[in-house]
Amino acid sequence: MTIRTFSIGGIHPGENKLTNDAVTKVASLPKQAIFPLSQHIGAPAKPVVQKGDKVKVGTLIAEAGGFVSAPIHSSVSGTVYKIDTAIDATGYRKPVIIINVEGDEWEESIDRSDVLETVENHPELTSEKIIEMIKTAGVTGMGGAGFPTFIKLMPPPTAKAECVIINAVECEPYITADYRLMMEKADEILVGLELLMIAAKVTKGYIGIETNKPAAIKLLTQKVNQKFNVQSSKYDVEVVPLKQRYPQGGEKQLVDAVIHRQVPAPPAIPVNVGAIVQNVGTSYAVYEAVMKHKPLVERYTTVTGKRLRNPGNYLVRMGTPMKDLIDTCGGMPDGENKLLAGGPMMGKALTSIEVPVCKGTNSVTILSGEDARRKEPQVCIRCAKCVGACPMGLEPYLLAKLSELKNWERSEREDIVSCIECGSCQFTCPAHRPLLDHIRLGKSTVMGIIRSRAAQK
């Protein structure tokens, strides 16, 4: 068995997969659900409900606000309490829809049965119909980035898809939601992959899984061989074991590892080298959207931390305040804690435990004690460890300094927009420099300058 990996940089942070064996439980319904209108990359969704409206699970509450946008559906039944602002994962107050929960009534169009639906029984499913159903259901990337899924399936005329790669890497420490999803919903994931291949008009598929998940590799390989790798199948699907290495789950790193092609600098995307990459959770959401007519209203989420009394994996309704999940797991530990939406490498530190679970929330992570504190930064010693760790081949120490100096012109020349914000540089820095913090600020500023320049043409 060949173990593949990406070719540049990478690190090996401690796994801390505390919840690997924690079978997924269904989280309790919140008393009040909060739905941010910006749960995806692109324009915020626009409310289509008003205060006092009655909604069910699956009711459309906000429509897409543009082409790069996604609709939002209620994950609860009840009454719209108000349309207001609330603090989200960015730390700023953003527009939200707040719903008081009353019972658990679902839209009748949603199939809630456990019967596995297969493509063979639905010959009416064309590429165009699948894409439209994914769009209508509000499916977005479930790995954290939140890019509207339907757009990835409609590449520009200058690009042609050759394969679909399912990102089942989950290289971020602590998080196990994708692993549990694979172990518990393998058949549905594979139907989702088949739907994605039909939508993309390709016959080749890959599932990339790191070798620290041997049970998932074994299970998915068996299922793939039974479903696809038989004489009657028109699809060729391969489970690809990947060396344990962070950030293997980055799109460009995964494409490099699986098909040995390097995605050029932005604005190039994976489909420019023939690959459409979708998270394993997205594959499952596509299955539910197309086969069960179920909008994206809930997701697998890990709730974890070394001092958390009962860490676990949960099927959580969107809009559930993180406080509810923390309380379910025994409450916030005593002492100093840092709450993250996501894992310790790429997750966002939160200022409130009332921040709701959104489409991209794969983990609620609590770092405690020493893990919650940053060490005092020292003077850069030019050791170049950050350069060796960068999976994009950049010079993080230089980009951070240019950002500090607000030298945006040179920052752009040094390709700051290629940074994937993985945090490998900051992790390896012996001087504990806040490299990623400065680079994120610089990247955001430079991207704004680029957009402004393009708008003036």
GROMACS .gro file of C-alpha atoms in nm:
model
  457
    1MET     CA    1   0.000   0.000   0.000
    2THR     CA    2   0.149   0.334  -0.107
    3ILE     CA    3   0.119   0.611   0.151
    4ARG     CA    4   0.102   0.950  -0.019
    5THR     CA    5   0.151   1.302   0.110
    6PHE     CA    6   0.207   1.658  -0.012
    7SER     CA    7   0.549   1.778  -0.118
    8ILE     CA    8   0.626   2.105   0.066
    9GLY     CA    9   0.643   2.187   0.438
   10GLY     CA   10   0.411   2.046   0.700
   11ILE     CA   11   0.428   1.976   1.074
   12HIS     CA   12   0.318   1.712   1.327
   13PRO     CA   13   0.119   1.866   1.613
   14GLY     CA   14  -0.012   1.639   1.889
   15GLU     CA   15  -0.330   1.461   1.781
   16ASN     CA   16  -0.535   1.482   2.103
   17LYS     CA   17  -0.820   1.292   1.936
   18LEU     CA   18  -0.997   1.247   2.269
   19THR     CA   19  -1.333   1.158   2.113
   20ASN     CA   20  -1.231   0.904   1.847
   21ASP     CA   21  -1.437   0.629   2.005
   22ALA     CA   22  -1.726   0.850   2.118
   23VAL     CA   23  -2.029   0.737   1.917
   24THR     CA   24  -2.228   1.034   1.791
   25LYS     CA   25  -2.524   1.140   2.005
   26VAL     CA   26  -2.814   1.362   1.905
   27ALA     CA   27  -2.783   1.697   2.081
   28SER     CA   28  -3.085   1.833   2.265
   29LEU     CA   29  -3.289   2.105   2.099
   30PRO     CA   30  -3.205   2.457   2.215
   31LYS     CA   31  -3.470   2.678   2.372
   32GLN     CA   32  -3.378   2.949   2.126
   33ALA     CA   33  -3.192   2.910   1.796
   34ILE     CA   34  -2.973   3.183   1.646
   35PHE     CA   35  -2.909   3.189   1.270
   36PRO     CA   36  -2.633   3.423   1.145
   37LEU     CA   37  -2.701   3.539   0.790
   38SER     CA   38  -2.329   3.497   0.703
   39GLN     CA   39  -2.262   3.125   0.740
   40HIS     CA   40  -2.071   3.095   0.415
   41ILE     CA   41  -1.817   3.268   0.191
   42GLY     CA   42  -1.987   3.535  -0.019
   43ALA     CA   43  -2.284   3.766   0.025
   44PRO     CA   44  -2.496   3.727   0.341
   45ALA     CA   45  -2.837   3.566   0.302
   46LYS     CA   46  -3.148   3.788   0.306
   47PRO     CA   47  -3.432   3.720   0.553
   48VAL     CA   48  -3.764   3.605   0.404
   49VAL     CA   49  -3.942   3.578   0.741
   50GLN     CA   50  -4.061   3.839   0.988
   51LYS     CA   51  -4.112   3.860   1.361
   52GLY     CA   52  -4.404   3.639   1.464
   53ASP     CA   53  -4.385   3.401   1.165
   54LYS     CA   54  -4.427   3.031   1.237
   55VAL     CA   55  -4.161   2.799   1.097
   56LYS     CA   56  -4.090   2.428   1.083
   57VAL     CA   57  -3.765   2.234   1.052
   58GLY     CA   58  -3.662   2.289   0.691
   59THR     CA   59  -3.853   2.614   0.634
   60LEU     CA   60  -3.661   2.867   0.426
   61ILE     CA   61  -3.585   3.165   0.650
   62ALA     CA   62  -3.324   3.349   0.437
   63GLU     CA   63  -3.259   3.340   0.063
   64ALA     CA   64  -2.921   3.366  -0.111
   65GLY     CA   65  -2.800   3.725  -0.127
   66GLY     CA   66  -2.617   3.687  -0.458
   67PHE     CA   67  -2.457   3.429  -0.684
   68VAL     CA   68  -2.184   3.346  -0.430
   69SER     CA   69  -2.422   3.293  -0.140
   70ALA     CA   70  -2.645   3.023   0.009
   71PRO     CA   71  -2.996   3.008   0.155
   72ILE     CA   72  -3.055   2.931   0.522
   73HIS     CA   73  -3.331   2.704   0.654
   74SER     CA   74  -3.469   2.677   1.004
   75SER     CA   75  -3.336   2.379   1.199
   76VAL     CA   76  -3.615   2.408   1.456
   77SER     CA   77  -3.988   2.462   1.467
   78GLY     CA   78  -4.134   2.758   1.647
   79THR     CA   79  -4.184   3.133   1.617
   80VAL     CA   80  -3.950   3.397   1.478
   81TYR     CA   81  -3.864   3.600   1.787
   82LYS     CA   82  -3.681   3.881   1.609
   83ILE     CA   83  -3.435   3.976   1.337
   84ASP     CA   84  -3.147   4.142   1.517
   85THR     CA   85  -2.770   4.133   1.556
   86ALA     CA   86  -2.561   3.901   1.772
   87ILE     CA   87  -2.194   3.818   1.824
   88ASP     CA   88  -2.073   3.547   1.587
   89ALA     CA   89  -1.741   3.362   1.555
   90THR     CA   90  -1.568   3.677   1.425
   91GLY     CA   91  -1.630   3.855   1.756
   92TYR     CA   92  -1.844   4.122   1.591
   93ARG     CA   93  -2.218   4.172   1.599
   94LYS     CA   94  -2.372   4.050   1.273
   95PRO     CA   95  -2.733   4.019   1.145
   96VAL     CA   96  -2.914   3.710   1.274
   97ILE     CA   97  -3.259   3.554   1.282
   98ILE     CA   98  -3.363   3.434   1.629
   99ILE     CA   99  -3.631   3.165   1.664
  100ASN     CA  100  -3.804   3.053   1.985
  101VAL     CA  101  -3.825   2.674   1.975
  102GLU     CA  102  -4.168   2.512   2.010
  103GLY     CA  103  -4.182   2.136   1.956
  104ASP     CA  104  -4.009   1.965   1.664
  105GLU     CA  105  -4.232   1.979   1.357
  106TRP     CA  106  -4.066   1.911   1.019
  107GLU     CA  107  -4.159   2.014   0.667
  108GLU     CA  108  -4.351   1.725   0.511
  109SER     CA  109  -4.129   1.720   0.201
  110ILE     CA  110  -3.830   1.595   0.404
  111ASP     CA  111  -3.776   1.217   0.407
  112ARG     CA  112  -3.677   1.130   0.765
  113SER     CA  113  -3.652   0.754   0.712
  114ASP     CA  114  -3.328   0.557   0.742
  115VAL     CA  115  -3.384   0.381   0.408
  116LEU     CA  116  -3.070   0.412   0.194
  117GLU     CA  117  -3.155   0.575  -0.139
  118THR     CA  118  -2.934   0.487  -0.436
  119VAL     CA  119  -2.869   0.654  -0.769
  120GLU     CA  120  -2.986   0.343  -0.956
  121ASN     CA  121  -3.339   0.406  -0.829
  122HIS     CA  122  -3.339   0.768  -0.946
  123PRO     CA  123  -3.265   0.783  -1.320
  124GLU     CA  124  -3.416   1.133  -1.330
  125LEU     CA  125  -3.112   1.279  -1.152
  126THR     CA  126  -2.914   1.471  -1.413
  127SER     CA  127  -2.610   1.685  -1.342
  128GLU     CA  128  -2.818   2.003  -1.367
  129LYS     CA  129  -3.091   1.874  -1.135
  130ILE     CA  130  -2.842   1.760  -0.871
  131ILE     CA  131  -2.666   2.098  -0.874
  132GLU     CA  132  -2.997   2.282  -0.842
  133MET     CA  133  -3.106   2.064  -0.546
  134ILE     CA  134  -2.771   2.121  -0.372
  135LYS     CA  135  -2.809   2.495  -0.427
  136THR     CA  136  -3.169   2.502  -0.302
  137ALA     CA  137  -3.077   2.303   0.011
  138GLY     CA  138  -2.813   2.558   0.111
  139VAL     CA  139  -2.527   2.307   0.116
  140THR     CA  140  -2.188   2.466   0.178
  141GLY     CA  141  -1.840   2.331   0.246
  142MET     CA  142  -1.855   2.147   0.579
  143GLY     CA  143  -1.482   2.150   0.649
  144GLY     CA  144  -1.487   2.507   0.780
  145ALA     CA  145  -1.439   2.730   0.475
  146GLY     CA  146  -1.811   2.740   0.393
  147PHE     CA  147  -1.791   2.788   0.017
  148PRO     CA  148  -2.130   2.727  -0.154
  149THR     CA  149  -2.105   2.372  -0.289
  150PHE     CA  150  -2.299   2.423  -0.611
  151ILE     CA  151  -2.044   2.677  -0.738
  152LYS     CA  152  -1.761   2.424  -0.716
  153LEU     CA  153  -1.964   2.196  -0.942
  154MET     CA  154  -1.991   2.467  -1.210
  155PRO     CA  155  -1.627   2.534  -1.311
  156PRO     CA  156  -1.541   2.824  -1.542
  157PRO     CA  157  -1.514   2.750  -1.918
  158THR     CA  158  -1.135   2.762  -1.891
  159ALA     CA  159  -1.128   2.464  -1.652
  160LYS     CA  160  -1.241   2.103  -1.687
  161ALA     CA  161  -1.304   1.866  -1.398
  162GLU     CA  162  -1.140   1.525  -1.423
  163CYS     CA  163  -1.209   1.388  -1.074
  164VAL     CA  164  -1.381   1.449  -0.742
  165ILE     CA  165  -1.162   1.422  -0.430
  166ILE     CA  166  -1.338   1.366  -0.097
  167ASN     CA  167  -1.145   1.531   0.184
  168ALA     CA  168  -1.169   1.286   0.475
  169VAL     CA  169  -0.830   1.383   0.619
  170GLU     CA  170  -0.935   1.567   0.938
  171CYS     CA  171  -0.573   1.654   1.022
  172GLU     CA  172  -0.665   1.925   1.272
  173PRO     CA  173  -0.591   1.817   1.632
  174TYR     CA  174  -0.882   1.728   1.862
  175ILE     CA  175  -1.154   1.709   1.593
  176THR     CA  176  -1.317   1.370   1.523
  177ALA     CA  177  -1.654   1.464   1.372
  178ASP     CA  178  -1.560   1.353   1.019
  179TYR     CA  179  -1.413   1.027   1.149
  180ARG     CA  180  -1.734   0.940   1.333
  181LEU     CA  181  -1.937   1.037   1.027
  182MET     CA  182  -1.734   0.794   0.814
  183MET     CA  183  -1.775   0.514   1.065
  184GLU     CA  184  -2.149   0.571   1.103
  185LYS     CA  185  -2.267   0.688   0.758
  186ALA     CA  186  -2.027   0.529   0.508
  187ASP     CA  187  -2.298   0.415   0.263
  188GLU     CA  188  -2.460   0.757   0.251
  189ILE     CA  189  -2.122   0.924   0.198
  190LEU     CA  190  -2.053   0.703  -0.104
  191VAL     CA  191  -2.392   0.782  -0.258
  192GLY     CA  192  -2.308   1.149  -0.199
  193LEU     CA  193  -1.977   1.098  -0.381
  194GLU     CA  194  -2.161   0.935  -0.672
  195LEU     CA  195  -2.398   1.232  -0.689
  196LEU     CA  196  -2.103   1.472  -0.688
  197MET     CA  197  -1.938   1.279  -0.972
  198ILE     CA  198  -2.259   1.289  -1.175
  199ALA     CA  199  -2.291   1.662  -1.108
  200ALA     CA  200  -1.928   1.722  -1.207
  201LYS     CA  201  -1.960   1.489  -1.510
  202VAL     CA  202  -1.659   1.279  -1.411
  203THR     CA  203  -1.612   0.906  -1.353
  204LYS     CA  204  -1.303   0.917  -1.128
  205GLY     CA  205  -1.325   0.966  -0.754
  206TYR     CA  206  -1.083   0.960  -0.461
  207ILE     CA  207  -1.129   0.953  -0.086
  208GLY     CA  208  -0.822   1.080   0.101
  209ILE     CA  209  -0.787   0.952   0.461
  210GLU     CA  210  -0.486   0.982   0.692
  211THR     CA  211  -0.333   0.661   0.826
  212ASN     CA  212  -0.422   0.751   1.186
  213LYS     CA  213  -0.776   0.638   1.093
  214PRO     CA  214  -0.714   0.271   0.998
  215ALA     CA  215  -1.070   0.163   1.079
  216ALA     CA  216  -1.213   0.426   0.843
  217ILE     CA  217  -0.968   0.330   0.568
  218LYS     CA  218  -1.065  -0.037   0.604
  219LEU     CA  219  -1.440   0.032   0.614
  220LEU     CA  220  -1.446   0.276   0.322
  221THR     CA  221  -1.221   0.048   0.113
  222GLN     CA  222  -1.461  -0.244   0.166
  223LYS     CA  223  -1.764  -0.030   0.082
  224VAL     CA  224  -1.596   0.122  -0.226
  225ASN     CA  225  -1.499  -0.221  -0.359
  226GLN     CA  226  -1.855  -0.345  -0.312
  227LYS     CA  227  -2.019  -0.041  -0.472
  228PHE     CA  228  -1.784   0.091  -0.740
  229ASN     CA  229  -1.495  -0.137  -0.818
  230VAL     CA  230  -1.702  -0.406  -0.985
  231GLN     CA  231  -1.737  -0.486  -1.354
  232SER     CA  232  -2.083  -0.329  -1.383
  233SER     CA  233  -1.979   0.010  -1.238
  234LYS     CA  234  -1.896   0.301  -1.465
  235TYR     CA  235  -1.713   0.476  -1.181
  236ASP     CA  236  -1.356   0.426  -1.065
  237VAL     CA  237  -1.320   0.520  -0.697
  238GLU     CA  238  -1.005   0.486  -0.489
  239VAL     CA  239  -0.950   0.518  -0.115
  240VAL     CA  240  -0.611   0.688  -0.076
  241PRO     CA  241  -0.422   0.635   0.253
  242LEU     CA  242  -0.228   0.950   0.338
  243LYS     CA  243   0.071   1.001   0.564
  244GLN     CA  244  -0.015   1.172   0.891
  245ARG     CA  245   0.096   1.529   0.834
  246TYR     CA  246  -0.060   1.869   0.896
  247PRO     CA  247  -0.211   2.051   0.697
  248GLN     CA  248  -0.288   1.754   0.470
  249GLY     CA  249  -0.655   1.859   0.466
  250GLY     CA  250  -0.579   2.186   0.287
  251GLU     CA  251  -0.727   2.175  -0.063
  252LYS     CA  252  -0.402   2.238  -0.244
  253GLN     CA  253  -0.207   1.998  -0.022
  254LEU     CA  254  -0.468   1.726  -0.074
  255VAL     CA  255  -0.464   1.766  -0.451
  256ASP     CA  256  -0.084   1.745  -0.443
  257ALA     CA  257  -0.092   1.432  -0.227
  258VAL     CA  258  -0.367   1.247  -0.416
  259ILE     CA  259  -0.305   1.325  -0.785
  260HIS     CA  260   0.043   1.483  -0.767
  261ARG     CA  261  -0.062   1.813  -0.925
  262GLN     CA  262   0.023   2.155  -0.785
  263VAL     CA  263  -0.249   2.420  -0.786
  264PRO     CA  264  -0.100   2.756  -0.894
  265ALA     CA  265  -0.126   3.073  -0.687
  266PRO     CA  266  -0.463   3.252  -0.657
  267PRO     CA  267  -0.688   3.309  -0.837
  268ALA     CA  268  -0.624   2.946  -0.947
  269ILE     CA  269  -0.837   2.681  -0.774
  270PRO     CA  270  -0.817   2.298  -0.770
  271VAL     CA  271  -1.041   2.257  -1.074
  272ASN     CA  272  -0.777   2.441  -1.277
  273VAL     CA  273  -0.571   2.122  -1.245
  274GLY     CA  274  -0.874   1.896  -1.290
  275ALA     CA  275  -0.986   1.835  -0.930
  276ILE     CA  276  -1.306   1.923  -0.744
  277VAL     CA  277  -1.248   1.885  -0.369
  278GLN     CA  278  -1.538   1.832  -0.129
  279ASN     CA  279  -1.532   1.757   0.243
  280VAL     CA  280  -1.665   1.420   0.358
  281GLY     CA  281  -1.934   1.603   0.555
  282THR     CA  282  -2.035   1.786   0.238
  283SER     CA  283  -2.072   1.451   0.060
  284TYR     CA  284  -2.313   1.338   0.332
  285ALA     CA  285  -2.503   1.669   0.314
  286VAL     CA  286  -2.534   1.627  -0.064
  287TYR     CA  287  -2.683   1.280  -0.012
  288GLU     CA  288  -2.940   1.419   0.229
  289ALA     CA  289  -3.020   1.719   0.009
  290VAL     CA  290  -3.073   1.519  -0.310
  291MET     CA  291  -3.203   1.186  -0.183
  292LYS     CA  292  -3.392   1.298   0.128
  293HIS     CA  293  -3.493   1.652   0.019
  294LYS     CA  294  -3.338   1.772   0.344
  295PRO     CA  295  -3.184   2.120   0.364
  296LEU     CA  296  -2.863   2.167   0.560
  297VAL     CA  297  -3.008   2.209   0.908
  298GLU     CA  298  -2.780   1.994   1.126
  299ARG     CA  299  -2.424   1.867   1.128
  300TYR     CA  300  -2.177   1.638   1.308
  301THR     CA  301  -1.977   1.842   1.560
  302THR     CA  302  -1.706   1.748   1.811
  303VAL     CA  303  -1.719   1.903   2.159
  304THR     CA  304  -1.381   1.848   2.321
  305GLY     CA  305  -1.108   1.957   2.559
  306LYS     CA  306  -0.859   1.790   2.794
  307ARG     CA  307  -1.038   1.916   3.104
  308LEU     CA  308  -1.392   1.884   2.971
  309ARG     CA  309  -1.573   1.627   3.183
  310ASN     CA  310  -1.754   1.439   2.904
  311PRO     CA  311  -1.620   1.528   2.558
  312GLY     CA  312  -1.808   1.376   2.266
  313ASN     CA  313  -1.945   1.395   1.913
  314TYR     CA  314  -2.293   1.529   1.849
  315LEU     CA  315  -2.545   1.570   1.571
  316VAL     CA  316  -2.629   1.935   1.630
  317ARG     CA  317  -2.904   2.156   1.488
  318MET     CA  318  -2.775   2.479   1.333
  319GLY     CA  319  -2.831   2.777   1.557
  320THR     CA  320  -2.769   2.587   1.882
  321PRO     CA  321  -2.568   2.808   2.122
  322MET     CA  322  -2.231   2.654   2.207
  323LYS     CA  323  -2.314   2.700   2.575
  324ASP     CA  324  -2.579   2.427   2.540
  325LEU     CA  325  -2.323   2.180   2.406
  326ILE     CA  326  -2.067   2.270   2.671
  327ASP     CA  327  -2.329   2.219   2.944
  328THR     CA  328  -2.419   1.880   2.793
  329CYS     CA  329  -2.052   1.780   2.825
  330GLY     CA  330  -2.027   1.880   3.192
  331GLY     CA  331  -1.990   2.256   3.175
  332MET     CA  332  -1.691   2.484   3.132
  333PRO     CA  333  -1.390   2.353   3.328
  334ASP     CA  334  -1.262   2.551   3.627
  335GLY     CA  335  -0.974   2.787   3.576
  336GLU     CA  336  -0.839   2.955   3.266
  337ASN     CA  337  -1.000   2.845   2.939
  338LYS     CA  338  -1.000   2.943   2.575
  339LEU     CA  339  -1.306   2.858   2.364
  340LEU     CA  340  -1.250   2.786   1.994
  341ALA     CA  341  -1.486   2.735   1.702
  342GLY     CA  342  -1.278   2.465   1.533
  343GLY     CA  343  -0.945   2.319   1.637
  344PRO     CA  344  -0.635   2.478   1.791
  345MET     CA  345  -0.454   2.532   1.460
  346MET     CA  346  -0.716   2.706   1.246
  347GLY     CA  347  -1.006   2.759   1.483
  348LYS     CA  348  -1.130   3.103   1.588
  349ALA     CA  349  -1.106   3.209   1.953
  350LEU     CA  350  -1.452   3.315   2.071
  351THR     CA  351  -1.552   3.599   2.297
  352SER     CA  352  -1.888   3.448   2.395
  353ILE     CA  353  -2.022   3.101   2.474
  354GLU     CA  354  -2.354   3.207   2.318
  355VAL     CA  355  -2.207   3.192   1.966
  356PRO     CA  356  -2.423   2.946   1.767
  357VAL     CA  357  -2.321   2.636   1.575
  358CYS     CA  358  -2.321   2.719   1.204
  359LYS     CA  359  -2.277   2.524   0.881
  360GLY     CA  360  -1.897   2.527   0.911
  361THR     CA  361  -1.871   2.445   1.284
  362ASN     CA  362  -1.695   2.110   1.296
  363SER     CA  363  -1.578   2.146   1.655
  364VAL     CA  364  -1.621   2.331   1.981
  365THR     CA  365  -1.279   2.307   2.147
  366ILE     CA  366  -1.188   2.418   2.498
  367LEU     CA  367  -0.821   2.471   2.572
  368SER     CA  368  -0.740   2.495   2.943
  369GLY     CA  369  -0.449   2.596   3.163
  370GLU     CA  370  -0.116   2.627   2.984
  371ASP     CA  371  -0.276   2.535   2.651
  372ALA     CA  372  -0.502   2.842   2.679
  373ARG     CA  373  -0.214   3.086   2.722
  374ARG     CA  374   0.022   3.224   2.460
  375LYS     CA  375   0.388   3.244   2.547
  376GLU     CA  376   0.554   3.583   2.549
  377PRO     CA  377   0.690   3.662   2.199
  378GLN     CA  378   1.064   3.714   2.162
  379VAL     CA  379   1.280   3.871   1.892
  380CYS     CA  380   1.291   3.676   1.564
  381ILE     CA  381   1.621   3.485   1.543
  382ARG     CA  382   1.596   3.419   1.166
  383CYS     CA  383   1.609   3.042   1.216
  384ALA     CA  384   1.382   2.985   0.910
  385LYS     CA  385   1.181   2.711   1.082
  386CYS     CA  386   0.865   2.886   0.965
  387VAL     CA  387   0.991   2.877   0.607
  388GLY     CA  388   1.056   2.504   0.623
  389ALA     CA  389   0.712   2.439   0.775
  390CYS     CA  390   0.509   2.650   0.530
  391PRO     CA  391   0.314   2.416   0.298
  392MET     CA  392   0.283   2.695   0.040
  393GLY     CA  393   0.655   2.764   0.013
  394LEU     CA  394   0.624   3.118   0.150
  395GLU     CA  395   0.845   3.314   0.390
  396PRO     CA  396   0.616   3.369   0.690
  397TYR     CA  397   0.865   3.574   0.896
  398LEU     CA  398   0.891   3.822   0.606
  399LEU     CA  399   0.517   3.839   0.540
  400ALA     CA  400   0.448   3.900   0.909
  401LYS     CA  401   0.704   4.182   0.923
  402LEU     CA  402   0.571   4.341   0.603
  403SER     CA  403   0.221   4.333   0.754
  404GLU     CA  404   0.347   4.494   1.074
  405LEU     CA  405   0.505   4.769   0.863
  406LYS     CA  406   0.188   4.802   0.651
  407ASN     CA  407   0.395   4.749   0.338
  408TRP     CA  408   0.100   4.619   0.135
  409GLU     CA  409   0.264   4.659  -0.206
  410ARG     CA  410   0.554   4.431  -0.123
  411SER     CA  411   0.325   4.196   0.069
  412GLU     CA  412   0.133   4.142  -0.253
  413ARG     CA  413   0.456   4.085  -0.448
  414GLU     CA  414   0.566   3.827  -0.190
  415ASP     CA  415   0.239   3.639  -0.258
  416ILE     CA  416   0.071   3.686   0.081
  417VAL     CA  417  -0.266   3.591  -0.072
  418SER     CA  418  -0.138   3.234  -0.120
  419CYS     CA  419  -0.125   3.184   0.258
  420ILE     CA  420  -0.382   2.920   0.363
  421GLU     CA  421  -0.373   3.037   0.728
  422CYS     CA  422  -0.288   2.690   0.858
  423GLY     CA  423  -0.076   2.820   1.147
  424SER     CA  424   0.221   2.589   1.080
  425CYS     CA  425   0.459   2.887   1.093
  426GLN     CA  426   0.337   3.007   1.432
  427PHE     CA  427   0.339   2.652   1.570
  428THR     CA  428   0.707   2.601   1.483
  429CYS     CA  429   0.837   2.946   1.583
  430PRO     CA  430   1.082   2.907   1.878
  431ALA     CA  431   1.044   3.279   1.950
  432HIS     CA  432   0.664   3.243   1.984
  433ARG     CA  433   0.604   3.521   1.731
  434PRO     CA  434   0.236   3.583   1.642
  435LEU     CA  435   0.316   3.527   1.275
  436LEU     CA  436  -0.027   3.411   1.165
  437ASP     CA  437  -0.203   3.703   1.333
  438HIS     CA  438   0.000   3.955   1.134
  439ILE     CA  439  -0.024   3.757   0.810
  440ARG     CA  440  -0.403   3.723   0.838
  441LEU     CA  441  -0.435   4.100   0.876
  442GLY     CA  442  -0.201   4.160   0.583
  443LYS     CA  443  -0.370   3.905   0.361
  444SER     CA  444  -0.714   4.053   0.431
  445THR     CA  445  -0.589   4.404   0.355
  446VAL     CA  446  -0.412   4.304   0.033
  447MET     CA  447  -0.715   4.110  -0.091
  448GLY     CA  448  -0.927   4.419  -0.030
  449ILE     CA  449  -0.681   4.626  -0.234
  450ILE     CA  450  -0.692   4.371  -0.517
  451ARG     CA  451  -1.074   4.371  -0.521
  452SER     CA  452  -1.083   4.751  -0.522
  453ARG     CA  453  -0.836   4.764  -0.808
  454ALA     CA  454  -1.040   4.513  -1.009
  455ALA     CA  455  -1.361   4.711  -0.950
  456GLN     CA  456  -1.204   5.024  -1.099
  457LYS     CA  457  -1.118   4.856  -1.429
   0.00000   0.00000   0.00000
